[in-house]
mmCIF file of C-alpha atoms and ligand atoms in Angstrom:
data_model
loop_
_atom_site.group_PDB
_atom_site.id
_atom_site.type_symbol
_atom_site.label_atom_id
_atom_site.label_comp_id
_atom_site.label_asym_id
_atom_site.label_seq_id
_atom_site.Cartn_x
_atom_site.Cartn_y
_atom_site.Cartn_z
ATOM 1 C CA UNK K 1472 133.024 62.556 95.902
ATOM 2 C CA UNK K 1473 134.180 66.615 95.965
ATOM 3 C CA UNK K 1474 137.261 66.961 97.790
ATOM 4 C CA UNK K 1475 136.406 69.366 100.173
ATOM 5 C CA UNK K 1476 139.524 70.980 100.881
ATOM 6 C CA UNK K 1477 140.553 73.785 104.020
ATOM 7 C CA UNK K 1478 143.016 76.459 104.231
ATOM 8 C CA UNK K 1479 143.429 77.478 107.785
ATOM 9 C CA UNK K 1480 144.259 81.338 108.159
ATOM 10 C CA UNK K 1481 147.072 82.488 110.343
ATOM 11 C CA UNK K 1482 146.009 85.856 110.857
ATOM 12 C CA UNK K 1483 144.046 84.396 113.959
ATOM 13 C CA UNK K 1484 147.264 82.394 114.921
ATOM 14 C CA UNK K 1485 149.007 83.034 118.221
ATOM 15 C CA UNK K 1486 151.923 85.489 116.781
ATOM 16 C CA UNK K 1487 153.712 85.095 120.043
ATOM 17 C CA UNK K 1488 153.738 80.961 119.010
ATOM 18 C CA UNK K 1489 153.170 80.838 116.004
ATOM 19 C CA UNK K 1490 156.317 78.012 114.947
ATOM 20 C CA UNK K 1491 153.936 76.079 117.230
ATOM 21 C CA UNK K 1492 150.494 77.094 115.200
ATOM 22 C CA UNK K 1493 152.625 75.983 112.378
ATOM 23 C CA UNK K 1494 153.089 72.492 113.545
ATOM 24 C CA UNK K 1495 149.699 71.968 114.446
ATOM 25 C CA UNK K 1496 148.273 73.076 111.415
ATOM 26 C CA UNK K 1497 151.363 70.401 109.904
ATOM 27 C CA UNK K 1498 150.149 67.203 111.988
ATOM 28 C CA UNK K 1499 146.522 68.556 111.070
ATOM 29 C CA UNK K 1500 144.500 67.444 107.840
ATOM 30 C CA UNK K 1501 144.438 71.271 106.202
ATOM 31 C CA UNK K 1502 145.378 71.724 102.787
ATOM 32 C CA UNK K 1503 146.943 74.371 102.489
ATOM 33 C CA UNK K 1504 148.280 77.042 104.941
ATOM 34 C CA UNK K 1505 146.298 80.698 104.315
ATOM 35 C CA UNK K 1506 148.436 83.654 104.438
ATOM 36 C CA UNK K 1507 147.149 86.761 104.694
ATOM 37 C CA UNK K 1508 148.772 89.705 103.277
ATOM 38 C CA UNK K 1509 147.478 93.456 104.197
ATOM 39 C CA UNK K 1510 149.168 96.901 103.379
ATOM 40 C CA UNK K 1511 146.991 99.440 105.002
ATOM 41 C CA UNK K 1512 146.127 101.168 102.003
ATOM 42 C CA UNK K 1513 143.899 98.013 100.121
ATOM 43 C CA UNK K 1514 142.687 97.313 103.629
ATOM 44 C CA UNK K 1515 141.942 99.325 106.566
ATOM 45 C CA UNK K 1516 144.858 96.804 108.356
ATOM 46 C CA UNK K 1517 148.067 95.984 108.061
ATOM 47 C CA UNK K 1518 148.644 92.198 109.251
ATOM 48 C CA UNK K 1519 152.494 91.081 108.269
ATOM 49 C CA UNK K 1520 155.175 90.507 105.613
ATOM 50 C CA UNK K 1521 158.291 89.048 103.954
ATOM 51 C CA UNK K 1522 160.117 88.030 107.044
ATOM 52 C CA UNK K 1523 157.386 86.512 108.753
ATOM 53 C CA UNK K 1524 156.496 84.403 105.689
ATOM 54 C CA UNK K 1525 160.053 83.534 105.372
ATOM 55 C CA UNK K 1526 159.749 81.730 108.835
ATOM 56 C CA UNK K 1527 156.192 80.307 108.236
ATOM 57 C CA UNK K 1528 157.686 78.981 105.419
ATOM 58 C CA UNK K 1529 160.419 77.368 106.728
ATOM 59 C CA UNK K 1530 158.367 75.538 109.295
ATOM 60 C CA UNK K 1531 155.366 74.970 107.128
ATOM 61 C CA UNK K 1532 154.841 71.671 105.261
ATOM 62 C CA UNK K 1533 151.726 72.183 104.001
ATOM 63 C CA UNK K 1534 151.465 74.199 100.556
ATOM 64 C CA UNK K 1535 150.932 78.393 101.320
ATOM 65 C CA UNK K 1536 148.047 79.947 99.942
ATOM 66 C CA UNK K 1537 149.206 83.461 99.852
ATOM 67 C CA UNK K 1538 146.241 86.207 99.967
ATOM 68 C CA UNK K 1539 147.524 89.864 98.880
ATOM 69 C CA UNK K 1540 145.321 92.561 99.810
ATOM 70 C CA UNK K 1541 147.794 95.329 98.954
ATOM 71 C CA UNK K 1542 147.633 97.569 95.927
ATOM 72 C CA UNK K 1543 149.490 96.950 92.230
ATOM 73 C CA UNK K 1544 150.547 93.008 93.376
ATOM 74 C CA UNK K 1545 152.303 93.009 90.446
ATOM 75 C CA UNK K 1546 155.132 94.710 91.652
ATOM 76 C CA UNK K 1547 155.901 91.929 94.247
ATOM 77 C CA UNK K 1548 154.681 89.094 92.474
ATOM 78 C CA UNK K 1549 158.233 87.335 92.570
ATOM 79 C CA UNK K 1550 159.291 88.338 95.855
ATOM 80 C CA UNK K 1551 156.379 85.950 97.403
ATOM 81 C CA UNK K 1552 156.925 82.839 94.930
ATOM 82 C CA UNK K 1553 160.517 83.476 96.119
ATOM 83 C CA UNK K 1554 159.111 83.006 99.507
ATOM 84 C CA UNK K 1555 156.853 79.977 99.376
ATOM 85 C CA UNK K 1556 153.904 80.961 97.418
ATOM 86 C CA UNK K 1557 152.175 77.547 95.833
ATOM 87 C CA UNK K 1558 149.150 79.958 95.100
ATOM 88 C CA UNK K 1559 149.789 83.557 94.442
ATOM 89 C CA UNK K 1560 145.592 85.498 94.859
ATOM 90 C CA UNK K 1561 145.832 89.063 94.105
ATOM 91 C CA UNK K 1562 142.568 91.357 94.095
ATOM 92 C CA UNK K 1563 140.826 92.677 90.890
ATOM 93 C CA UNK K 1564 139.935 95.460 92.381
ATOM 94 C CA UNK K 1565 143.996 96.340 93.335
ATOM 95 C CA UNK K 1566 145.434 96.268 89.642
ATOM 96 C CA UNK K 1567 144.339 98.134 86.613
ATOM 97 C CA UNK K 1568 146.173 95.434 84.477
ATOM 98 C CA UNK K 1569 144.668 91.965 85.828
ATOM 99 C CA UNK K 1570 145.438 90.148 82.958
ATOM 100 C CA UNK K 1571 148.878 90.732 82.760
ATOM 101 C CA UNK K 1572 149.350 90.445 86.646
ATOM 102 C CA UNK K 1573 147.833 86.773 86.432
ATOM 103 C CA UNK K 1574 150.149 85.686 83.421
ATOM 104 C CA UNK K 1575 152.977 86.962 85.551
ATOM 105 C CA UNK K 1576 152.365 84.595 88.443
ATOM 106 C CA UNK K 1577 151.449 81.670 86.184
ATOM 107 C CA UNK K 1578 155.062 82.355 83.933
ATOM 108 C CA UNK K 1579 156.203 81.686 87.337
ATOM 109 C CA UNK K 1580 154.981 78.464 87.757
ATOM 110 C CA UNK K 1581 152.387 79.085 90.716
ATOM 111 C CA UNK K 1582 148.755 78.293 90.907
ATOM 112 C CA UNK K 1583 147.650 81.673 89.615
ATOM 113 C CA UNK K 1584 144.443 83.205 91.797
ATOM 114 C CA UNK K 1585 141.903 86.354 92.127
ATOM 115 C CA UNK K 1586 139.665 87.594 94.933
ATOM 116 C CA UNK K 1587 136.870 89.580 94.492
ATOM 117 C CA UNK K 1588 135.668 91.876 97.416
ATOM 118 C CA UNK K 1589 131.894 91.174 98.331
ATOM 119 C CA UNK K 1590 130.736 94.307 96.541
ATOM 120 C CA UNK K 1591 132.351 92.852 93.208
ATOM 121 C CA UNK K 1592 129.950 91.238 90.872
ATOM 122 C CA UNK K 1593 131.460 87.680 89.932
ATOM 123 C CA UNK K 1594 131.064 89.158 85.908
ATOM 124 C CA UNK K 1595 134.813 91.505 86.233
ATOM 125 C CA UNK K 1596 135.890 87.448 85.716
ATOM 126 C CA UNK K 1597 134.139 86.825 82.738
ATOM 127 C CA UNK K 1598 137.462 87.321 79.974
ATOM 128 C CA UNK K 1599 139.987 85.986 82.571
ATOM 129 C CA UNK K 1600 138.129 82.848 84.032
ATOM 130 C CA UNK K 1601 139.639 80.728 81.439
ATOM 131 C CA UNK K 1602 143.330 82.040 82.799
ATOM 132 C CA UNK K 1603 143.454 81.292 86.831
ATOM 133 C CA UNK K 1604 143.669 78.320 89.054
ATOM 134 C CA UNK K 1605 141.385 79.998 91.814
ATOM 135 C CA UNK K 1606 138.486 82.308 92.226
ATOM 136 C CA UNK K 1607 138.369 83.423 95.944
ATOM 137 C CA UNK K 1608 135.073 84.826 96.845
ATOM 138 C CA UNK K 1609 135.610 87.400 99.653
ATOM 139 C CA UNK K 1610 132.358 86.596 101.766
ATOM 140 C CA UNK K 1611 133.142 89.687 104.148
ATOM 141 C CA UNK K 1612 134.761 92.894 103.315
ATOM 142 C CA UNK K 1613 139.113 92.414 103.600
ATOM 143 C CA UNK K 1614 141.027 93.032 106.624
ATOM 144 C CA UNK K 1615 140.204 91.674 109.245
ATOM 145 C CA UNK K 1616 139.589 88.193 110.805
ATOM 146 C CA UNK K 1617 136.371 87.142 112.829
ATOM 147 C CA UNK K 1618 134.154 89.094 110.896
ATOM 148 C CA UNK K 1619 129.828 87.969 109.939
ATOM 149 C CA UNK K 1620 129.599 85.930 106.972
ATOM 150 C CA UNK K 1621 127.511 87.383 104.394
ATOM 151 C CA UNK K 1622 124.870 85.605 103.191
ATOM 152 C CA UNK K 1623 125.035 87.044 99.196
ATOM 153 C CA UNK K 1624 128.104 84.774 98.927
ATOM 154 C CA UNK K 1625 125.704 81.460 97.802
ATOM 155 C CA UNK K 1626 124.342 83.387 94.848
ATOM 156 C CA UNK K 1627 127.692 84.378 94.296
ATOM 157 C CA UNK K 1628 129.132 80.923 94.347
ATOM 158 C CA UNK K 1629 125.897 79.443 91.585
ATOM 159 C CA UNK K 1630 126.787 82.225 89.279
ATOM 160 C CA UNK K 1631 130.868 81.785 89.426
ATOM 161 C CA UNK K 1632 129.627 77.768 89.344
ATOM 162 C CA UNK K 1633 127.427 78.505 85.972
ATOM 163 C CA UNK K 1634 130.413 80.187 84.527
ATOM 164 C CA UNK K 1635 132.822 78.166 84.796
ATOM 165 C CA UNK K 1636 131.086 75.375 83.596
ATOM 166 C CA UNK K 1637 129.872 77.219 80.706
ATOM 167 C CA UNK K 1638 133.649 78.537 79.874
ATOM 168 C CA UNK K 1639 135.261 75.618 80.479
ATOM 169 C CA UNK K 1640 137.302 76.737 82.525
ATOM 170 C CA UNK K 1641 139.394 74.550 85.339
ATOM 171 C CA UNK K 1642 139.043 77.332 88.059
ATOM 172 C CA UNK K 1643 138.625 76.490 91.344
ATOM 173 C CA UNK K 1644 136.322 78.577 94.138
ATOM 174 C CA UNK K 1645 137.894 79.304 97.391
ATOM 175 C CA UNK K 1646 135.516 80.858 100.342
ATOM 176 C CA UNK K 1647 137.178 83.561 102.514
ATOM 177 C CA UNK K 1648 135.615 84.994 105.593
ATOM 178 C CA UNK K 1649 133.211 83.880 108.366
ATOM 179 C CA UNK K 1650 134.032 80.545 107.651
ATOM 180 C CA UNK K 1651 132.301 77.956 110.855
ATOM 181 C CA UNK K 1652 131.119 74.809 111.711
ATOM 182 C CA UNK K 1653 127.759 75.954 110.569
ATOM 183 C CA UNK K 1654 127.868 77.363 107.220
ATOM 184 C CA UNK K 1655 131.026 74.733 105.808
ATOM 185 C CA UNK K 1656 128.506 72.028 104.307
ATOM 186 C CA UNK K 1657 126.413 74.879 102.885
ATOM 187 C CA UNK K 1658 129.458 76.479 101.019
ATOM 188 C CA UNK K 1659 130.535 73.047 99.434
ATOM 189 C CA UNK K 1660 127.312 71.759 98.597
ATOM 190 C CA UNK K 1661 126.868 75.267 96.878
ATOM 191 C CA UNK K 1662 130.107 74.168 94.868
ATOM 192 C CA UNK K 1663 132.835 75.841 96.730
ATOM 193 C CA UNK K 1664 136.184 73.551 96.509
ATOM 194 C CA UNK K 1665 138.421 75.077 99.412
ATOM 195 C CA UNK K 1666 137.277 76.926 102.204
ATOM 196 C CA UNK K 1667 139.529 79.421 104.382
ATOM 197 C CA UNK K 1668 138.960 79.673 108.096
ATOM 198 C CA UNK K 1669 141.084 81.681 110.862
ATOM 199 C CA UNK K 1670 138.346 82.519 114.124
ATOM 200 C CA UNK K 1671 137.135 78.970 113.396
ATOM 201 C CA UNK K 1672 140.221 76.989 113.621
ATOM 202 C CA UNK K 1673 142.243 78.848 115.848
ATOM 203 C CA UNK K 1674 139.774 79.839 118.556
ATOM 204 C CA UNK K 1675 138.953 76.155 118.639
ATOM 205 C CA UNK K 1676 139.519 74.534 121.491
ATOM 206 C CA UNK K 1677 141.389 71.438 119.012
ATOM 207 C CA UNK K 1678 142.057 73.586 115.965
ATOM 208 C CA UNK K 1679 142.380 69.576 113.984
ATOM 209 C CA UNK K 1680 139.219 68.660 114.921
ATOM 210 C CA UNK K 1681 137.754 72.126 114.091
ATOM 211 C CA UNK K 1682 139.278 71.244 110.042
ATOM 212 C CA UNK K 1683 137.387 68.076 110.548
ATOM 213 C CA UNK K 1684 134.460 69.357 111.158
ATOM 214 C CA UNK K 1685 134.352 71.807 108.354
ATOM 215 C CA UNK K 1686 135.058 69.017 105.960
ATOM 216 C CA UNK K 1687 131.757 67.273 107.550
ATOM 217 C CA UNK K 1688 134.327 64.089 109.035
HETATM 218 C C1 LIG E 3032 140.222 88.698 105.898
HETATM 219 C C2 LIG E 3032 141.155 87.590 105.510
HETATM 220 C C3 LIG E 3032 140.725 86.260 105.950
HETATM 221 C C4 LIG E 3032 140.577 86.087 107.442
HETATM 222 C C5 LIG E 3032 139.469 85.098 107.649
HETATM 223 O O1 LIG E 3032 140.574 89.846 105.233
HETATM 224 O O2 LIG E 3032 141.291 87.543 104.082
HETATM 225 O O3 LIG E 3032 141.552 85.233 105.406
HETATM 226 O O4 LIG E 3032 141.746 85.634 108.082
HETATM 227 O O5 LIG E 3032 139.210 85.037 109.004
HETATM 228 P P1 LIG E 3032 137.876 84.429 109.598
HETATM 229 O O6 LIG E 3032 137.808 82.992 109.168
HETATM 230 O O7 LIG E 3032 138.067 84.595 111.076
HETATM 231 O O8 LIG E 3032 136.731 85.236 109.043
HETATM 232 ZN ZN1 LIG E 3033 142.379 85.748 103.259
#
């Protein structure tokens, strides 16, 4: 069977306990830990940075799954795979040189990803599918957490799905935004391999048993 793996988002983390989010999400069955980076100028927010991944880091045991909404990644590409980063996502849409922005993470030795905001049609990927670990599908617009799912993201998902399979690529699809208890089977059974939830998990009365339940246990 299709692992069906989750990446819990920390933006909707308590910030004033957040070591303690940390070790929940660590005695938890998540996959990864999802780490949302905004600069205000990509995204109408600005969530945190270095120092505070430095400490989630140091606490974390799960792998980090490092999001950067911020414009030209490329210029701190090493700075977060000095800081944890076992997959590095920057945006198309922030970089006018994609290509060379994803061979720098991968020279690095990290999981190499891009995002593409839900007005971007999956096609941008078409010449760089081939190069990066991860696709993640924004399925509402960057910035901020507990926002409507949009319902566009299946077709998106069946032609990223079509593809890769017809490039051969190894990509993975990640699923970022609106993520619930409701719409988790749906995203899988469309083919999504990793789904990223904040609201979900955190405002969960058992954030563990909320991962559960998105992977349908
Ligand atoms: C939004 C972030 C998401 C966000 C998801 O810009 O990229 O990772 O934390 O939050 P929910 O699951 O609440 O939509
Ligand atoms: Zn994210």
């Amino acid at each position: 069977m299709k692992e069906k793996l989750i990446s819990p988002s920390l933006l909707s983390a308590d910030f004033s306990h957040l070591g303690r989010d940390v070790e929940i999400m660590n005695a938890s069955g998540a996959d990864y830990l999802h780490i949302d980076i905004m600069d205000g100028v990509f995204v109408p927010n600005i969530s945190y940075g270095m120092p505070v991944l430095d400490s989630i880091n140091k606490c974390a045991s799960k792998p980090l799954d490092v999001h950067l909404m911020i414009v030209e990644p490329e210029r701190y590409i090493d700075r977060f795979v000095e800081l944890g980063a076992d997959i590095l996502t920057i945006h198309a849409e922030a970089t006018h040189h994609l290509h060379r922005a994803v061979q720098m993470i991968k020279a690095k030795g990290v999981q190499a990803g891009v995002s593409i905001n839900p007005a971007t049609p999956v096609s941008v990927l078409e010449d760089i599918i081939c190069d990066v670990d991860w696709v993640l599908i924004m399925s509402v617009n960057p910035g901020f957490g507990g926002q409507k799912f949009i319902e566009n993201t299946y077709a998106k998902i069946a032609r990223l799905r079509e593809m890769i399979e017809k490039s051969g690529s190894k990509a993975r699809i990640e699923i970022d935004g609106g993520v619930n208890g409701d719409n988790a089977s749906k995203l899988f059974d469309a083919g999504a391999d990793m789904l990223v939830a904040g609201n979900y998990v955190f405002r969960h009365e058992n954030p563990s048993r909320a991962i559960e339940i998105l992977k349908g246990l």
